[in-house]
Short mmCIF file of C-alpha atoms in Angstrom, two decimals:
data_model
loop_
_atom_site.label_atom_id
_atom_site.label_comp_id
_atom_site.label_asym_id
_atom_site.label_seq_id
_atom_site.Cartn_x
_atom_site.Cartn_y
_atom_site.Cartn_z
CA MET A 110 0.00 0.00 0.00
CA THR A 111 1.00 3.59 -0.62
CA VAL A 112 0.89 5.80 2.47
CA THR A 113 -0.22 9.40 2.08
CA SER A 114 1.18 11.67 4.77
CA SER A 115 0.07 15.08 5.96
CA LEU A 116 0.35 17.99 3.55
CA SER A 117 1.22 21.45 4.82
CA VAL A 118 -0.58 24.04 2.75
CA SER A 119 -1.08 27.63 3.91
CA ARG A 120 -4.75 28.48 4.16
CA ARG A 121 -5.30 31.04 1.41
CA ILE A 122 -8.78 30.50 0.05
CA VAL A 123 -8.63 31.68 -3.55
CA LEU A 124 -11.41 29.75 -5.24
CA ALA A 125 -11.56 29.03 -8.93
CA GLY A 126 -14.64 30.85 -10.04
CA LEU A 127 -14.67 33.22 -7.04
CA VAL A 128 -15.75 36.72 -8.01
CA VAL A 129 -15.37 39.59 -5.54
CA GLY A 130 -17.41 42.60 -6.50
CA ILE A 131 -15.65 45.16 -4.28
CA GLY A 132 -12.25 44.85 -2.63
CA LEU A 133 -12.74 44.47 1.09
CA ALA A 134 -10.13 47.02 2.10
CA SER A 135 -11.75 49.64 -0.13
CA ALA A 136 -15.13 49.50 1.60
CA PRO A 137 -15.56 52.79 3.49
CA GLY A 138 -15.75 52.60 7.26
CA TRP A 139 -14.48 49.01 7.46
CA ALA A 140 -10.70 49.06 7.62
CA GLN A 141 -9.50 45.51 8.04
CA SER A 142 -8.13 44.58 11.44
CA PRO A 143 -4.77 42.80 11.48
CA THR A 144 -6.03 39.83 13.47
CA PRO A 145 -9.39 38.07 13.72
CA LYS A 146 -11.78 39.22 16.42
CA ALA A 147 -13.56 36.63 18.53
CA GLY A 148 -17.24 36.81 19.35
CA GLY A 149 -20.49 37.89 17.81
CA THR A 150 -23.45 36.31 16.05
CA LEU A 151 -23.51 36.02 12.26
CA VAL A 152 -26.96 36.28 10.69
CA TYR A 153 -27.22 34.07 7.60
CA LEU A 154 -30.26 34.11 5.33
CA GLU A 155 -31.04 30.91 3.43
CA GLN A 156 -33.58 30.65 0.62
CA GLN A 157 -34.99 27.25 1.64
CA ALA A 158 -35.33 25.25 4.83
CA HIS A 159 -33.28 22.10 5.25
CA THR A 160 -35.07 18.80 4.66
CA ASN A 161 -32.92 16.09 6.24
CA LEU A 162 -29.46 16.13 7.85
CA TYR A 163 -28.48 12.51 7.33
CA PRO A 164 -25.11 13.34 5.74
CA PRO A 165 -25.73 11.60 2.36
CA ALA A 166 -28.70 13.97 1.98
CA GLY A 167 -26.25 16.89 2.05
CA GLY A 168 -26.31 17.25 -1.73
CA PHE A 169 -29.32 19.53 -1.24
CA TYR A 170 -27.54 22.82 -0.60
CA PRO A 171 -29.63 24.00 2.40
CA ASN A 172 -28.82 20.65 4.05
CA GLY A 173 -25.14 20.82 3.14
CA GLY A 174 -24.80 24.39 4.35
CA ILE A 175 -25.70 23.22 7.87
CA LEU A 176 -23.79 19.95 7.80
CA ASN A 177 -20.65 21.83 6.80
CA GLN A 178 -20.70 23.63 10.16
CA ILE A 179 -21.62 20.75 12.48
CA THR A 180 -19.67 17.81 11.02
CA ASP A 181 -16.07 17.04 10.11
CA LYS A 182 -14.84 14.73 7.36
CA LEU A 183 -12.14 12.08 7.26
CA THR A 184 -10.24 14.19 4.73
CA TYR A 185 -10.25 17.79 3.52
CA GLN A 186 -10.34 18.80 -0.14
CA ASN A 187 -8.45 22.06 -0.49
CA PRO A 188 -10.76 24.32 -2.52
CA GLN A 189 -7.80 26.10 -4.13
CA THR A 190 -5.76 23.10 -5.25
CA LEU A 191 -8.43 20.34 -4.99
CA ALA A 192 -5.74 18.25 -3.24
CA ILE A 193 -6.98 15.80 -0.60
CA GLU A 194 -5.43 16.64 2.78
CA PRO A 195 -5.60 15.01 6.23
CA TRP A 196 -8.33 15.99 8.67
CA ILE A 197 -9.90 13.46 11.03
CA ALA A 198 -7.74 10.89 9.27
CA GLU A 199 -4.12 11.89 9.82
CA ALA A 200 -2.83 9.42 7.22
CA TRP A 201 -4.09 6.70 4.88
CA ALA A 202 -2.96 3.88 2.64
CA VAL A 203 -4.52 2.54 -0.56
CA ASN A 204 -3.79 -0.73 -2.35
CA GLU A 205 -2.93 -0.77 -6.05
CA ASP A 206 -6.35 -1.76 -7.37
CA LYS A 207 -8.10 0.67 -5.01
CA THR A 208 -10.26 -1.97 -3.36
CA GLU A 209 -8.83 -1.40 0.14
CA TYR A 210 -8.35 1.86 2.02
CA VAL A 211 -6.82 2.08 5.51
CA PHE A 212 -7.19 5.28 7.56
CA LYS A 213 -5.33 6.24 10.75
CA ILE A 214 -7.73 8.28 12.89
CA ARG A 215 -6.59 11.37 14.76
CA LYS A 216 -6.70 10.93 18.54
CA GLY A 217 -8.54 13.21 20.93
CA VAL A 218 -11.51 14.03 18.67
CA THR A 219 -14.97 13.80 20.20
CA PHE A 220 -18.53 14.29 19.07
CA SER A 221 -20.43 17.09 20.78
CA ASP A 222 -22.10 14.57 23.11
CA GLY A 223 -18.67 13.49 24.37
CA THR A 224 -18.56 10.22 22.41
CA PRO A 225 -15.08 9.54 21.02
CA LEU A 226 -14.64 9.81 17.27
CA ASP A 227 -12.60 6.64 16.92
CA ALA A 228 -12.24 3.86 14.37
CA ALA A 229 -15.45 2.16 15.49
CA ALA A 230 -17.46 5.36 15.02
CA VAL A 231 -15.94 5.92 11.56
CA ALA A 232 -16.70 2.33 10.60
CA LYS A 233 -20.33 2.68 11.66
CA ASN A 234 -20.66 5.88 9.61
CA TYR A 235 -19.31 4.33 6.45
CA ASP A 236 -21.23 1.08 6.84
CA ALA A 237 -24.38 3.23 6.86
CA PHE A 238 -23.21 5.45 4.00
CA GLY A 239 -21.93 2.57 1.88
CA ARG A 240 -24.67 -0.02 2.46
CA GLY A 241 -27.60 1.97 3.76
CA ASN A 242 -29.97 0.66 6.41
CA LYS A 243 -33.34 -0.63 5.22
CA GLU A 244 -34.79 -0.90 8.72
CA LEU A 245 -34.02 2.75 9.49
CA LYS A 246 -34.59 3.79 5.84
CA LEU A 247 -31.11 5.30 5.60
CA PRO A 248 -30.21 5.52 1.88
CA VAL A 249 -26.84 4.67 0.36
CA SER A 250 -24.56 7.62 -0.33
CA GLU A 251 -24.25 8.57 -3.99
CA VAL A 252 -20.53 9.31 -3.53
CA ILE A 253 -19.58 5.77 -2.45
CA ASN A 254 -19.37 3.01 -5.05
CA ASN A 255 -18.78 -0.74 -4.69
CA TYR A 256 -18.65 -0.61 -0.88
CA GLU A 257 -18.45 -4.00 0.84
CA ARG A 258 -17.49 -3.61 4.50
CA SER A 259 -15.38 -1.95 7.17
CA GLU A 260 -12.84 -3.56 9.50
CA VAL A 261 -11.69 -1.95 12.77
CA LEU A 262 -8.01 -2.89 12.96
CA ASP A 263 -7.36 -1.13 16.27
CA PRO A 264 -9.06 1.68 18.22
CA TYR A 265 -7.72 4.31 15.80
CA THR A 266 -7.27 2.38 12.54
CA VAL A 267 -10.09 1.46 10.18
CA LYS A 268 -10.02 -0.42 6.89
CA PHE A 269 -12.61 -0.25 4.11
CA VAL A 270 -13.01 -3.06 1.59
CA PHE A 271 -14.70 -2.73 -1.81
CA SER A 272 -16.10 -5.41 -4.10
CA LYS A 273 -14.60 -3.64 -7.13
CA PRO A 274 -12.15 -0.77 -7.53
CA SER A 275 -13.43 2.49 -6.08
CA PRO A 276 -11.02 5.22 -7.23
CA GLY A 277 -13.33 8.06 -6.22
CA PHE A 278 -13.59 6.94 -2.60
CA LEU A 279 -10.72 9.02 -1.22
CA GLN A 280 -12.23 12.23 -2.59
CA GLY A 281 -15.61 10.95 -1.41
CA THR A 282 -14.35 11.02 2.19
CA SER A 283 -13.97 14.80 1.89
CA VAL A 284 -17.44 15.73 0.67
CA ILE A 285 -20.43 17.02 2.57
CA GLY A 286 -22.26 13.69 2.17
CA SER A 287 -19.54 12.04 4.24
CA GLY A 288 -19.79 14.24 7.31
CA LEU A 289 -19.18 12.14 10.41
CA VAL A 290 -21.97 11.85 12.99
CA SER A 291 -22.17 10.08 16.32
CA PRO A 292 -23.13 6.39 16.50
CA ALA A 293 -26.31 7.41 18.35
CA THR A 294 -27.33 9.61 15.43
CA LEU A 295 -26.99 6.64 13.08
CA ASP A 296 -29.38 4.64 15.26
CA ARG A 297 -32.21 7.04 14.41
CA LYS A 298 -34.70 6.59 11.60
CA PHE A 299 -34.20 8.66 8.47
CA GLU A 300 -37.42 10.62 9.02
CA ASP A 301 -36.18 11.67 12.49
CA LEU A 302 -33.08 13.32 11.03
CA GLY A 303 -35.01 16.28 9.71
CA ASP A 304 -34.77 17.56 13.27
CA ALA A 305 -31.44 19.37 13.31
CA THR A 306 -31.18 19.08 17.09
CA LYS A 307 -30.94 15.29 16.69
CA ILE A 308 -27.71 15.50 14.64
CA VAL A 309 -24.61 15.05 16.76
CA GLY A 310 -21.40 15.79 14.90
CA SER A 311 -17.81 16.64 15.81
CA GLY A 312 -17.78 19.95 13.95
CA PRO A 313 -16.99 23.45 15.23
CA PHE A 314 -20.66 24.34 15.78
CA VAL A 315 -23.63 22.56 17.36
CA VAL A 316 -27.33 23.11 16.80
CA SER A 317 -28.71 24.73 19.95
CA LYS A 318 -32.16 25.78 18.73
CA GLN A 319 -34.55 25.01 15.91
CA VAL A 320 -37.82 26.58 14.82
CA LEU A 321 -38.78 24.07 12.15
CA GLY A 322 -38.81 25.57 8.70
CA LYS A 323 -37.94 29.05 9.98
CA GLU A 324 -34.78 29.31 12.03
CA LEU A 325 -31.72 27.52 13.35
CA LEU A 326 -29.25 28.72 15.95
CA LEU A 327 -25.75 27.24 15.84
CA THR A 328 -23.43 27.75 18.81
CA ALA A 329 -19.63 27.54 18.75
CA ARG A 330 -18.07 24.49 20.32
CA LYS A 331 -15.50 25.94 22.71
CA ASP A 332 -13.40 22.78 22.96
CA TYR A 333 -13.02 22.34 19.19
CA ALA A 334 -9.34 21.74 18.34
CA TRP A 335 -9.04 19.47 15.27
CA ALA A 336 -9.31 21.59 12.15
CA PRO A 337 -7.32 20.61 9.03
CA LYS A 338 -3.67 21.60 9.49
CA SER A 339 -3.90 24.06 6.61
CA SER A 340 -6.56 26.07 8.47
CA ALA A 341 -5.52 29.47 9.82
CA ASN A 342 -7.62 28.80 12.92
CA GLN A 343 -6.73 25.75 14.99
CA GLY A 344 -9.02 26.34 17.96
CA ARG A 345 -12.66 27.19 18.58
CA PRO A 346 -14.53 29.19 15.91
CA TYR A 347 -14.15 32.96 16.04
CA LEU A 348 -17.94 33.43 15.94
CA ASP A 349 -20.01 32.68 19.03
CA GLN A 350 -23.15 31.84 17.08
CA ILE A 351 -24.66 31.57 13.60
CA ARG A 352 -28.32 32.42 13.22
CA TYR A 353 -29.88 30.78 10.14
CA LEU A 354 -33.11 32.42 9.00
CA ILE A 355 -35.19 30.95 6.17
CA THR A 356 -36.11 33.83 3.87
CA ALA A 357 -37.71 32.68 0.63
CA GLU A 358 -38.11 36.03 -1.12
CA ASP A 359 -35.03 37.24 -2.99
CA SER A 360 -35.92 40.90 -2.44
CA VAL A 361 -36.32 40.38 1.31
CA ARG A 362 -32.88 38.76 1.60
CA ILE A 363 -31.25 41.57 -0.38
CA GLY A 364 -33.12 44.24 1.60
CA ALA A 365 -32.13 42.71 4.93
CA LEU A 366 -28.48 42.52 3.90
CA LEU A 367 -28.29 46.10 2.68
CA ALA A 368 -30.21 47.35 5.73
CA GLY A 369 -27.69 45.74 8.08
CA GLN A 370 -30.17 43.14 9.39
CA ALA A 371 -28.21 40.23 7.89
CA ASP A 372 -24.51 39.56 7.38
CA VAL A 373 -24.46 36.85 4.66
CA ILE A 374 -27.14 35.66 2.24
CA ARG A 375 -27.25 32.73 -0.17
CA GLN A 376 -28.87 32.60 -3.60
CA ILE A 377 -28.39 36.14 -4.74
CA GLN A 378 -29.86 36.38 -8.20
CA ALA A 379 -27.80 37.72 -11.09
CA TYR A 380 -30.10 40.71 -11.56
CA ASP A 381 -29.38 41.85 -7.97
CA GLU A 382 -25.59 41.73 -8.27
CA LYS A 383 -25.13 45.34 -9.42
CA GLN A 384 -27.29 46.64 -6.59
CA VAL A 385 -25.17 44.77 -4.05
CA GLU A 386 -21.89 45.91 -5.57
CA ALA A 387 -23.10 49.53 -5.75
CA ALA A 388 -23.64 49.40 -1.99
CA LYS A 389 -20.02 48.21 -1.66
CA TYR A 390 -21.01 44.78 -0.44
CA VAL A 391 -19.27 41.61 -1.65
CA ILE A 392 -20.43 38.90 -4.04
CA TYR A 393 -18.99 35.39 -3.91
CA ALA A 394 -19.70 32.88 -6.68
CA PRO A 395 -17.70 29.69 -6.05
CA SER A 396 -18.00 27.01 -8.73
CA THR A 397 -19.85 23.78 -7.99
CA ARG A 398 -17.39 21.92 -10.31
CA GLY A 399 -19.87 19.23 -11.30
CA VAL A 400 -22.67 18.49 -13.76
CA ASN A 401 -23.86 21.72 -15.31
CA ASN A 402 -27.31 23.23 -15.00
CA SER A 403 -29.12 21.37 -17.78
CA VAL A 404 -32.42 20.29 -19.23
CA VAL A 405 -32.66 16.49 -19.38
CA PHE A 406 -35.08 14.19 -21.19
CA ARG A 407 -36.84 11.00 -20.07
CA PRO A 408 -36.74 8.79 -23.22
CA ASP A 409 -39.26 6.37 -21.74
CA ASN A 410 -41.84 8.98 -22.75
CA PRO A 411 -42.75 8.26 -26.41
CA LEU A 412 -42.76 11.97 -27.26
CA VAL A 413 -39.00 12.20 -26.62
CA ALA A 414 -38.05 8.59 -27.33
CA ASP A 415 -36.90 9.48 -30.85
CA LEU A 416 -33.30 10.68 -30.91
CA ARG A 417 -34.17 13.07 -33.74
CA VAL A 418 -36.70 14.85 -31.52
CA ARG A 419 -34.23 15.23 -28.67
CA LYS A 420 -31.52 16.47 -31.05
CA ALA A 421 -33.96 18.92 -32.59
CA LEU A 422 -34.73 20.38 -29.17
CA LEU A 423 -31.04 20.52 -28.32
CA HIS A 424 -30.39 22.60 -31.43
CA ALA A 425 -33.51 24.70 -30.80
CA THR A 426 -32.09 25.77 -27.44
CA ASN A 427 -30.10 28.98 -27.47
CA ALA A 428 -28.00 28.73 -24.28
CA LYS A 429 -26.12 31.92 -25.14
CA GLU A 430 -29.38 33.88 -25.20
CA ILE A 431 -30.43 32.38 -21.85
CA VAL A 432 -27.13 33.28 -20.17
CA GLN A 433 -26.99 36.78 -21.61
CA THR A 434 -30.64 37.49 -20.81
CA LEU A 435 -30.91 36.09 -17.31
CA PHE A 436 -27.45 35.74 -15.82
CA SER A 437 -24.10 37.45 -15.21
CA PRO A 438 -20.46 36.53 -15.94
CA ASN A 439 -20.59 34.41 -12.77
CA TYR A 440 -22.64 31.89 -14.80
CA PRO A 441 -20.49 30.82 -17.79
CA GLN A 442 -22.28 29.26 -20.75
CA ALA A 443 -21.88 25.48 -20.67
CA THR A 444 -19.58 23.86 -23.21
CA SER A 445 -20.14 20.31 -21.97
CA ILE A 446 -22.37 18.46 -19.51
CA ILE A 447 -19.82 19.15 -16.75
CA ALA A 448 -18.17 22.42 -15.75
CA SER A 449 -14.93 23.62 -17.28
CA THR A 450 -13.50 23.54 -13.72
CA ALA A 451 -14.47 19.86 -13.29
CA ALA A 452 -12.03 16.96 -13.42
CA GLY A 453 -12.17 15.27 -16.82
CA TYR A 454 -13.87 18.16 -18.60
CA VAL A 455 -13.93 18.01 -22.41
CA ASN A 456 -15.02 20.96 -24.54
CA ILE A 457 -17.80 19.71 -26.83
CA ALA A 458 -19.29 23.08 -27.71
CA ASP A 459 -19.27 22.05 -31.38
CA LYS A 460 -22.01 19.50 -30.57
CA LEU A 461 -24.20 22.07 -28.82
CA GLY A 462 -24.76 24.63 -31.53
CA PHE A 463 -27.98 26.62 -31.79
CA ASP A 464 -29.39 25.87 -35.25
CA LEU A 465 -33.11 26.42 -35.93
CA ALA A 466 -32.90 25.14 -39.50
CA ARG A 467 -31.38 21.87 -38.34
CA ALA A 468 -33.93 21.58 -35.53
CA ASN A 469 -36.84 22.02 -37.95
CA ALA A 470 -35.35 19.53 -40.41
CA LEU A 471 -34.94 16.89 -37.70
CA LEU A 472 -38.53 17.28 -36.54
CA ASP A 473 -39.74 17.04 -40.14
CA GLU A 474 -37.64 13.90 -40.61
CA ALA A 475 -39.13 12.40 -37.44
CA GLY A 476 -42.63 12.86 -38.88
CA TRP A 477 -43.75 15.77 -36.72
CA THR A 478 -45.60 18.24 -38.96
CA ARG A 479 -46.87 21.73 -38.17
CA THR A 480 -50.60 22.24 -37.76
CA GLY A 481 -52.74 25.35 -38.11
CA ASN A 482 -51.97 26.49 -34.56
CA GLY A 483 -48.24 26.19 -35.17
CA LEU A 484 -47.75 23.08 -33.02
CA ARG A 485 -46.10 19.95 -34.34
CA GLN A 486 -48.39 16.93 -34.62
CA LYS A 487 -47.92 13.23 -35.36
CA ASP A 488 -50.49 10.41 -35.33
CA GLY A 489 -53.06 12.78 -33.83
CA LYS A 490 -50.82 13.83 -30.92
CA GLU A 491 -49.36 17.28 -30.41
CA LEU A 492 -45.75 17.69 -29.33
CA VAL A 493 -46.53 19.14 -25.90
CA LEU A 494 -44.05 18.51 -23.09
CA THR A 495 -44.03 19.31 -19.36
CA ALA A 496 -41.34 20.28 -16.86
CA TYR A 497 -41.49 21.35 -13.21
CA GLU A 498 -39.38 24.26 -12.06
CA SER A 499 -36.61 23.45 -9.57
CA LEU A 500 -36.62 25.92 -6.68
CA PRO A 501 -32.98 25.35 -5.62
CA GLN A 502 -31.63 26.26 -9.06
CA PRO A 503 -31.11 29.97 -9.83
CA GLN A 504 -33.87 31.57 -11.89
CA ASN A 505 -34.99 28.13 -12.99
CA LYS A 506 -38.57 29.14 -13.77
CA ALA A 507 -37.37 31.99 -15.97
CA THR A 508 -34.82 29.68 -17.62
CA LEU A 509 -37.46 27.08 -18.47
CA GLN A 510 -39.85 29.75 -19.69
CA LEU A 511 -37.19 31.09 -22.05
CA VAL A 512 -36.49 27.55 -23.25
CA ALA A 513 -40.24 27.22 -23.88
CA GLN A 514 -40.19 30.37 -26.00
CA GLN A 515 -37.26 29.03 -28.00
CA TRP A 516 -38.87 25.62 -28.57
CA ALA A 517 -42.11 27.29 -29.66
CA LYS A 518 -40.21 28.60 -32.70
CA VAL A 519 -39.93 25.02 -33.98
CA GLY A 520 -43.51 24.08 -33.08
CA VAL A 521 -42.95 22.42 -29.70
CA LYS A 522 -44.81 23.49 -26.57
CA LEU A 523 -43.20 23.23 -23.14
CA ASN A 524 -45.47 23.68 -20.13
CA VAL A 525 -43.56 24.93 -17.09
CA LEU A 526 -45.28 23.98 -13.83
CA ALA A 527 -44.71 25.04 -10.24
CA GLY A 528 -46.90 22.59 -8.36
CA ASP A 529 -46.75 21.72 -4.71
CA ALA A 530 -43.91 19.67 -3.28
CA GLY A 531 -45.94 16.47 -3.33
CA SER A 532 -47.02 16.71 -6.95
CA ARG A 533 -43.53 17.69 -8.08
CA VAL A 534 -41.93 14.67 -6.43
CA ALA A 535 -44.58 12.19 -7.61
CA ASP A 536 -44.81 13.47 -11.18
CA ASP A 537 -41.04 13.73 -11.54
CA LEU A 538 -40.85 9.95 -11.14
CA ASP A 539 -43.25 9.40 -14.03
CA PRO A 540 -41.77 10.01 -17.52
CA LEU A 541 -45.28 10.19 -18.99
CA LYS A 542 -46.04 13.18 -16.76
CA THR A 543 -42.61 14.79 -16.75
CA PRO A 544 -40.64 14.06 -19.95
CA VAL A 545 -38.40 17.09 -19.36
CA SER A 546 -36.59 18.09 -16.16
CA PRO A 547 -33.98 20.57 -14.95
CA ALA A 548 -30.97 18.99 -13.28
CA MET A 549 -27.50 19.68 -11.86
CA VAL A 550 -25.19 18.27 -9.19
CA GLY A 551 -21.89 19.48 -7.74
CA ARG A 552 -18.84 17.42 -6.81
CA ALA A 553 -15.15 17.86 -7.60
CA ASP A 554 -14.58 14.31 -8.88
CA PRO A 555 -15.49 12.45 -12.11
CA ASP A 556 -17.82 10.22 -10.09
CA VAL A 557 -20.24 13.16 -10.17
CA ILE A 558 -21.33 12.09 -13.67
CA LYS A 559 -22.34 8.67 -12.37
CA SER A 560 -24.19 10.34 -9.50
CA GLN A 561 -26.30 12.26 -11.99
CA TYR A 562 -27.10 9.66 -14.64
CA HIS A 563 -26.82 6.14 -13.22
CA PRO A 564 -30.12 4.43 -12.32
CA ALA A 565 -28.75 3.43 -8.91
CA ASN A 566 -28.07 7.08 -8.08
CA ARG A 567 -30.05 10.19 -9.10
CA ASP A 568 -31.33 8.49 -12.26
CA VAL A 569 -32.25 11.78 -13.93
CA LEU A 570 -33.07 10.04 -17.25
CA ARG A 571 -35.45 7.62 -15.48
CA GLN A 572 -34.30 4.14 -16.48
CA LYS A 573 -36.10 0.87 -15.78
CA GLY A 574 -34.81 -0.61 -12.53
CA GLY A 575 -33.83 2.80 -11.22
CA GLN A 576 -35.53 5.18 -8.80
CA SER A 577 -38.99 4.97 -10.38
CA SER A 578 -41.44 2.09 -10.75
CA LYS A 579 -43.26 4.08 -13.46
CA VAL A 580 -40.64 3.45 -16.17
CA GLN A 581 -41.84 0.95 -18.75
CA GLY A 582 -38.76 0.01 -20.74
CA PHE A 583 -36.02 2.58 -21.22
CA VAL A 584 -32.52 1.35 -20.35
CA ASP A 585 -29.20 2.46 -21.83
CA ALA A 586 -26.76 -0.33 -21.07
CA ARG A 587 -23.90 1.40 -22.87
CA LEU A 588 -24.28 4.56 -20.82
CA ASN A 589 -24.54 2.58 -17.59
CA GLY A 590 -21.40 0.64 -18.48
CA LEU A 591 -19.49 3.88 -19.05
CA LEU A 592 -20.78 5.31 -15.76
CA GLU A 593 -19.71 2.19 -13.88
CA ALA A 594 -16.31 2.36 -15.58
CA VAL A 595 -15.68 5.94 -14.45
CA ALA A 596 -16.45 4.81 -10.90
CA SER A 597 -14.09 1.81 -11.03
CA GLU A 598 -11.17 2.63 -13.36
CA VAL A 599 -7.99 2.78 -11.27
CA ASP A 600 -5.75 4.37 -13.89
CA ASP A 601 -6.23 8.14 -13.56
CA GLN A 602 -5.71 8.96 -17.23
CA LYS A 603 -8.00 6.17 -18.41
CA ARG A 604 -10.61 7.29 -15.92
CA LEU A 605 -10.53 10.85 -17.25
CA ALA A 606 -10.77 9.47 -20.79
CA VAL A 607 -13.93 7.57 -19.82
CA ALA A 608 -15.33 10.80 -18.37
CA GLY A 609 -14.76 12.40 -21.76
CA ASP A 610 -16.48 9.50 -23.52
CA ILE A 611 -19.53 9.95 -21.28
CA GLN A 612 -19.75 13.67 -22.00
CA ARG A 613 -19.70 13.05 -25.74
CA TYR A 614 -22.14 10.13 -25.54
CA VAL A 615 -24.73 11.97 -23.44
CA VAL A 616 -24.79 14.85 -25.91
CA ASP A 617 -24.67 12.58 -28.97
CA GLN A 618 -27.79 10.89 -27.59
CA ALA A 619 -29.22 14.32 -26.74
CA TYR A 620 -30.13 13.11 -23.27
CA ALA A 621 -29.18 16.50 -21.83
CA ILE A 622 -28.98 20.11 -22.97
CA PRO A 623 -26.35 21.88 -20.84
CA ILE A 624 -27.15 25.55 -20.27
CA PHE A 625 -24.68 27.12 -17.83
CA GLU A 626 -22.06 26.33 -15.22
CA GLU A 627 -23.84 26.85 -11.93
CA PRO A 628 -22.07 28.60 -9.07
CA GLN A 629 -23.36 29.09 -5.57
CA ALA A 630 -23.96 32.82 -5.32
CA PHE A 631 -23.62 34.60 -1.97
CA ALA A 632 -23.48 38.21 -0.85
CA ALA A 633 -21.91 39.47 2.35
CA ALA A 634 -21.38 42.66 4.27
CA PRO A 635 -17.83 44.06 3.91
CA TYR A 636 -17.11 43.55 7.60
CA VAL A 637 -17.52 39.76 7.22
CA LYS A 638 -13.98 38.38 7.07
CA GLY A 639 -12.65 34.87 6.52
CA LEU A 640 -15.76 33.61 4.72
CA ALA A 641 -14.73 30.45 2.89
CA PHE A 642 -16.31 27.73 0.77
CA GLU A 643 -15.61 24.04 0.35
CA ALA A 644 -14.70 22.68 -3.07
CA VAL A 645 -18.24 22.79 -4.46
CA GLY A 646 -19.45 26.06 -3.00
CA ARG A 647 -20.97 25.38 0.41
CA PRO A 648 -20.07 27.98 3.01
CA SER A 649 -17.68 27.36 5.88
CA PHE A 650 -17.99 29.74 8.82
CA TYR A 651 -15.23 28.19 10.95
CA ASN A 652 -12.67 30.91 10.06
CA THR A 653 -15.26 33.67 9.69
CA TRP A 654 -15.17 36.72 11.95
CA LEU A 655 -16.91 40.08 12.16
CA ASP A 656 -14.77 43.21 11.81
CA LYS A 657 -17.34 45.60 13.23
CA LYS A 658 -16.43 48.86 14.93
#
């Protein structure tokens, strides 16, 4: 086995994709202090309430934004270099075929209830993440592939064994979905873990109060002393508390920030950026480094089963117009299904060209003819499709509505629905009801593509045997084979090559229409110092402090 030792990297958070609207030192009235100040409560406004804090549910950004404060990970992915560094694991070893990983656990770490974070606790976490728990309804983590079992070798050494190579596992130990929680937390049912006060982690903050759906209060853990070695702070957090307030309306979040009633807000829309910068506040837009914000098809629906129809709609989509109309330079136009900052990215912009003539020709070839009302028709059916807006994605309703306007030019109608949470979830599982869907997922590893498309994971294309019992027959064995290969290829260069093959194949099959590279957009008052983000854009408040007069 190859042993990876500690890396010493100075903590200078300079994120790829980070955009600062106004230099901090230039903000009037807020000269930067030479050293961090301890104390104070940071008020953080979040667009949506969390749903569940079982760590593998952390892919939903409101969940992950909390988990990032209350849990630690085995390893730390440096957001500047993307290197994997020690954290709770002080060293590790990996065998050649990447089917066995051994981690040496740092001594002296405890969960907030006093339970030791030792090899047994780590093993219990990963047995839950890797295999799930049917009795407690704990789902398998989408970032762990081919997991077989754990072995506790001694009180501070744990070994993980995989049934097939799992080259993405090391990076997977650094992500939000692998936050470590106490053994008692893992004994709870999944539905109980929506209560944030039930989550016991080892992180720098603990949940001290919850008003369900409205507010969370996080309190600093005064005995915290096990940050990654590259962190500027090695003790307790500088902040005393973080007050999370759920504030759905964009205008209310912006107003509260500019009025001094909030310190940091998430999900600032592109059209509000100039207003924030004019007030000499700061915009942060860290990249999510994963699968781009896209429109995906469900080929089990007969209306989009024909490749020519999907290709026609791909070429009828003007991503440049969408980005220029609705977004800012913080949202680069997509040139592949994954971000240009993602591992394994291949530029396939030549396959994504906007071409109305080609779109019309493909629909004609597929037998869809225009009728008197302008809609395409075939065998007595009109080409009318449906998509639900996705609230977590920036300006998603407006994006889908603009796509609908573009598709109307080739005789295709797209209905964009809001719906209640129940109808959205139920209909999204049925390709007959929802043949079109928005989608994206962030992760700084090629495994992110498998997370998005494989039927055992997010299954955004809706394949038979996947997440939905409504699918009648659609399966793409070639795609699934490529996705499984990217999750099991041990040779780094070959793995990246497979990632490139998947990008080309998904677009050649017109399964997805990538629109833009999605950041996480935040705004903060100029006196907020040390605000940082993990590798896919979730905030970290551990080094944050308030430079108020």
